[in-house]
Structures are given as C-alpha cells and as structure tokens.
Short mmCIF file of C-alpha atoms and ligand atoms in Angstrom, two decimals:
data_model
loop_
_atom_site.label_atom_id
_atom_site.label_comp_id
_atom_site.label_asym_id
_atom_site.label_seq_id
_atom_site.Cartn_x
_atom_site.Cartn_y
_atom_site.Cartn_z
CA UNK A 1 -8.24 -12.75 9.32
CA UNK A 2 -4.66 -13.91 9.72
CA UNK A 3 -3.48 -15.15 13.12
CA UNK A 4 0.16 -14.27 13.60
CA UNK A 5 2.04 -16.38 15.73
CA UNK A 6 5.11 -14.93 17.65
CA UNK A 7 7.28 -17.92 16.22
CA UNK A 8 9.21 -17.31 13.24
CA UNK A 9 9.32 -20.14 10.66
CA UNK A 10 11.49 -20.17 7.58
CA UNK A 11 9.55 -21.26 4.54
CA UNK A 12 10.30 -21.55 0.90
CA UNK A 13 7.98 -20.55 -1.93
CA UNK A 14 8.22 -21.80 -5.71
CA UNK A 15 7.24 -19.19 -8.27
CA UNK A 16 6.33 -20.09 -11.83
CA UNK A 17 4.87 -18.18 -14.74
CA UNK A 18 4.50 -18.91 -18.56
CA UNK A 19 1.87 -16.21 -19.48
CA UNK A 20 1.84 -12.44 -19.92
CA UNK A 21 5.59 -11.59 -19.44
CA UNK A 22 6.65 -14.07 -17.15
CA UNK A 23 9.68 -12.28 -15.79
CA UNK A 24 7.52 -9.49 -14.88
CA UNK A 25 5.03 -11.75 -13.23
CA UNK A 26 7.80 -13.44 -11.04
CA UNK A 27 9.32 -9.96 -9.98
CA UNK A 28 5.82 -8.46 -9.17
CA UNK A 29 5.00 -11.54 -7.07
CA UNK A 30 8.28 -11.19 -5.29
CA UNK A 31 7.58 -7.67 -4.29
CA UNK A 32 4.03 -8.54 -3.19
CA UNK A 33 5.38 -11.32 -0.99
CA UNK A 34 8.09 -9.43 0.47
CA UNK A 35 5.87 -6.31 1.07
CA UNK A 36 3.45 -8.73 3.37
CA UNK A 37 3.09 -8.07 7.06
CA UNK A 38 4.59 -11.00 9.03
CA UNK A 39 6.86 -11.91 6.20
CA UNK A 40 10.54 -11.06 5.66
CA UNK A 41 12.54 -12.15 2.54
CA UNK A 42 15.58 -14.12 3.32
CA UNK A 43 16.75 -15.21 -0.18
CA UNK A 44 15.83 -15.26 -3.72
CA UNK A 45 17.00 -17.61 -6.37
CA UNK A 46 18.36 -16.95 -9.83
CA UNK A 47 15.54 -16.99 -12.54
CA UNK A 48 15.48 -20.17 -14.65
CA UNK A 49 13.72 -20.94 -17.87
CA UNK A 50 12.16 -24.45 -18.04
CA UNK A 51 10.31 -26.44 -20.68
CA UNK A 52 6.90 -27.26 -19.40
CA UNK A 53 6.17 -30.42 -17.38
CA UNK A 54 2.80 -31.70 -18.36
CA UNK A 55 1.17 -30.57 -21.63
CA UNK A 56 3.88 -29.54 -24.10
CA UNK A 57 1.51 -27.20 -26.17
CA UNK A 58 2.29 -24.25 -23.84
CA UNK A 59 5.06 -21.68 -23.48
CA UNK A 60 8.28 -22.23 -21.43
CA UNK A 61 8.09 -21.38 -17.99
CA UNK A 62 10.09 -18.97 -15.74
CA UNK A 63 10.96 -20.31 -12.38
CA UNK A 64 12.37 -19.16 -9.13
CA UNK A 65 12.37 -19.79 -5.30
CA UNK A 66 12.20 -17.43 -2.53
CA UNK A 67 13.14 -17.97 1.13
CA UNK A 68 11.19 -16.17 3.63
CA UNK A 69 10.82 -16.00 7.56
CA UNK A 70 7.17 -15.74 8.55
CA UNK A 71 4.88 -15.72 11.57
CA UNK A 72 1.86 -16.73 9.40
CA UNK A 73 0.61 -20.24 9.83
CA UNK A 74 0.92 -22.63 6.89
CA UNK A 75 -2.76 -22.22 6.06
CA UNK A 76 -2.65 -18.37 6.29
CA UNK A 77 0.46 -18.22 4.16
CA UNK A 78 -1.15 -20.65 1.48
CA UNK A 79 -4.40 -18.33 1.34
CA UNK A 80 -2.33 -15.18 1.03
CA UNK A 81 -0.30 -16.72 -1.85
CA UNK A 82 -3.56 -17.64 -3.53
CA UNK A 83 -4.73 -14.06 -3.08
CA UNK A 84 -1.56 -12.99 -4.85
CA UNK A 85 -2.10 -15.46 -7.64
CA UNK A 86 -5.38 -14.10 -8.11
CA UNK A 87 -4.26 -10.50 -8.23
CA UNK A 88 -2.00 -11.47 -10.96
CA UNK A 89 -4.87 -12.77 -13.19
CA UNK A 90 -4.58 -16.39 -12.34
CA UNK A 91 -7.58 -18.23 -13.69
CA UNK A 92 -7.94 -21.86 -12.78
CA UNK A 93 -8.94 -23.50 -16.26
CA UNK A 94 -10.20 -26.71 -16.92
CA UNK A 95 -6.80 -28.13 -18.31
CA UNK A 96 -4.86 -29.91 -15.73
CA UNK A 97 -1.46 -28.60 -15.84
CA UNK A 98 -2.15 -25.71 -18.29
CA UNK A 99 -0.47 -22.51 -18.69
CA UNK A 100 -0.70 -19.86 -15.94
CA UNK A 101 0.16 -16.28 -15.37
CA UNK A 102 1.36 -17.04 -11.69
CA UNK A 103 1.83 -20.00 -9.70
CA UNK A 104 3.06 -19.85 -6.06
CA UNK A 105 3.70 -23.02 -4.36
CA UNK A 106 4.40 -23.42 -0.59
CA UNK A 107 7.30 -25.79 -1.01
CA UNK A 108 8.55 -26.12 2.59
CA UNK A 109 7.35 -24.68 6.05
CA UNK A 110 10.12 -25.17 8.54
CA UNK A 111 10.74 -28.86 8.97
CA UNK A 112 6.81 -29.61 9.13
CA UNK A 113 5.07 -32.31 7.14
CA UNK A 114 1.50 -31.41 6.46
CA UNK A 115 -1.01 -33.54 4.80
CA UNK A 116 -4.57 -31.87 4.76
CA UNK A 117 -7.00 -31.54 2.01
CA UNK A 118 -5.89 -28.14 1.13
CA UNK A 119 -2.12 -28.34 1.58
CA UNK A 120 0.71 -30.91 1.20
CA UNK A 121 3.90 -29.86 2.59
CA UNK A 122 6.79 -30.59 1.44
CA UNK A 123 5.17 -29.89 -1.79
CA UNK A 124 4.46 -32.96 -4.07
CA UNK A 125 7.26 -33.34 -6.81
CA UNK A 126 9.81 -31.17 -4.74
CA UNK A 127 12.19 -34.00 -4.86
CA UNK A 128 12.16 -34.71 -8.52
CA UNK A 129 11.53 -31.33 -10.12
CA UNK A 130 14.54 -29.63 -11.51
CA UNK A 131 12.58 -26.25 -11.84
CA UNK A 132 12.32 -26.43 -8.05
CA UNK A 133 15.34 -28.07 -6.77
CA UNK A 134 17.90 -25.89 -8.84
CA UNK A 135 16.59 -22.63 -7.64
CA UNK A 136 15.88 -24.05 -4.19
CA UNK A 137 19.77 -24.76 -3.89
CA UNK A 138 20.45 -21.14 -4.87
CA UNK A 139 18.67 -20.18 -1.66
CA UNK A 140 20.10 -22.64 0.83
CA UNK A 141 23.45 -24.67 0.83
CA UNK A 142 22.46 -27.60 3.15
CA UNK A 143 18.77 -28.55 3.71
CA UNK A 144 17.12 -31.91 4.87
CA UNK A 145 13.68 -32.09 3.13
CA UNK A 146 11.46 -33.99 5.50
CA UNK A 147 10.48 -37.32 4.18
CA UNK A 148 12.69 -36.94 1.08
CA UNK A 149 16.42 -36.50 2.00
CA UNK A 150 19.25 -34.07 1.71
CA UNK A 151 19.01 -31.54 -1.11
CA UNK A 152 22.61 -32.36 -2.44
CA UNK A 153 21.59 -35.98 -2.81
CA UNK A 154 18.38 -35.09 -4.52
CA UNK A 155 20.21 -32.81 -6.93
CA UNK A 156 22.64 -35.54 -7.98
CA UNK A 157 19.65 -37.53 -8.94
CA UNK A 158 17.78 -34.97 -10.73
CA UNK A 159 17.98 -34.52 -14.56
CA UNK A 160 18.17 -30.95 -15.85
CA UNK A 161 15.15 -31.66 -17.98
CA UNK A 162 15.44 -28.49 -20.05
CA UNK A 163 16.11 -26.12 -17.07
CA UNK A 164 18.37 -23.18 -17.95
CA UNK A 165 19.48 -20.32 -15.69
CA UNK A 166 18.76 -17.11 -17.20
CA UNK A 167 21.73 -14.65 -17.40
CA UNK A 168 21.84 -11.16 -15.96
CA UNK A 169 20.90 -9.69 -19.33
CA UNK A 170 17.71 -12.03 -19.80
CA UNK A 171 16.60 -11.55 -16.13
CA UNK A 172 16.80 -7.88 -16.18
N1 ROI B 1 6.38 -26.87 -15.62
C1 ROI B 1 7.53 -25.99 -15.43
N2 ROI B 1 8.59 -26.30 -16.08
N3 ROI B 1 7.63 -25.08 -14.39
C2 ROI B 1 6.49 -25.13 -13.72
O1 ROI B 1 6.48 -24.05 -12.87
C3 ROI B 1 5.35 -25.62 -13.90
N4 ROI B 1 4.28 -25.58 -13.08
C4 ROI B 1 3.22 -26.54 -13.30
C5 ROI B 1 3.19 -27.60 -14.30
C6 ROI B 1 2.00 -27.30 -15.26
C7 ROI B 1 3.00 -28.92 -13.56
N5 ROI B 1 4.39 -27.46 -15.03
C8 ROI B 1 5.35 -26.60 -14.88
O2 ROI B 1 2.09 -26.44 -12.34
#
C-alpha cells in the first residue's frame, strides 16, 4: 500500500515509446499518471521524435516529459509508474536498450539525490540525453539538477542527436 505523505514534492517523469502507436502510448500514460490519487499534473512538454539511443535496429522513439506535484514517496511513485508500464504491455526483454511500448523514468524528485539498488535520482543520463533535456526544458525554465548543474548550461552542451519536435498536426 502507498503511504502518502502530507508533503508535496515536484517531480519530473520522462516518457518514451517506440512500439504500438507511440504517440497513443504517451498520451494514454499521461492520462494514467494524472488520474492517480496523490498526483497532480503541473506541466507536459511538447512531443518529440528521436532516433534510438542504443541499438539502431529499432524504430524511432516518441519522447516527452511531465511535471507533477505528488505526495507519493520516490519508491511508491516508481512502483506506480512500473505498474502503468506493465498495463501498457511493457515486456522486459533480453535485449539491453531494446524497443519498448512504454518507458516511464523518474527523472527528478524535488532536489533529492537517491542512490539505492532500485532507483537512481537524478536519472542516469539526464544531463546528456537530448530526448530528456529538451522536453524537460519545455516544462521548467530554470532548474538546477542536483549533482549535474543548471539546465540552461546542460542544454548548451547537448547535441540534438536526431531529436525533432513534433508539430501540432503530427502530435494530434
Ligand atoms: N532512445 C531514445 N531516443 N529515446 C528513449 O526514450 C530511449 N529509451 C531508452 C533507450 C533504449 C536507452 N534509448 C532511447 O531506454
């Protein structure tokens, strides 16, 4: 059972999909997250198409970032996100970094730095991955990422690496 705290924390979730109608997967995951008790949506980025990081023999991804306010603890939030991944047909295959219907990453949880076997926050790669940093910057103008630096500085050092913002027509 989730133990909701009276304290509200701002958190950011990275959403990614490259199988089974990725745009629909992302939209459906957004709905599932915003419908959770103890979660309120604060922001949602544009949708982006991105070439795969990792094995190239897989379709391009659709990526987005969602900002929430939550009373869930980091681990309760992680488990809840994993349940939503499962409900979207996520199968953890043998291939590392293989294609997936839905990936929900807990990117940031307040200004906390968490390193436990199940969870690393800020998320690994947050500072270098264009498909995380650009949508994150749609959600928040000014942000210090604990242990990494200011988002503006990180963006300035980040290559676009095949990232493309989807236009209104494509995202519809
Ligand atoms: N590559 C892109 N472009 N977007 C992702 O969301 C993504 N997620 C992953 C791996 C397989 C590392 N590659 C990705 O988990």
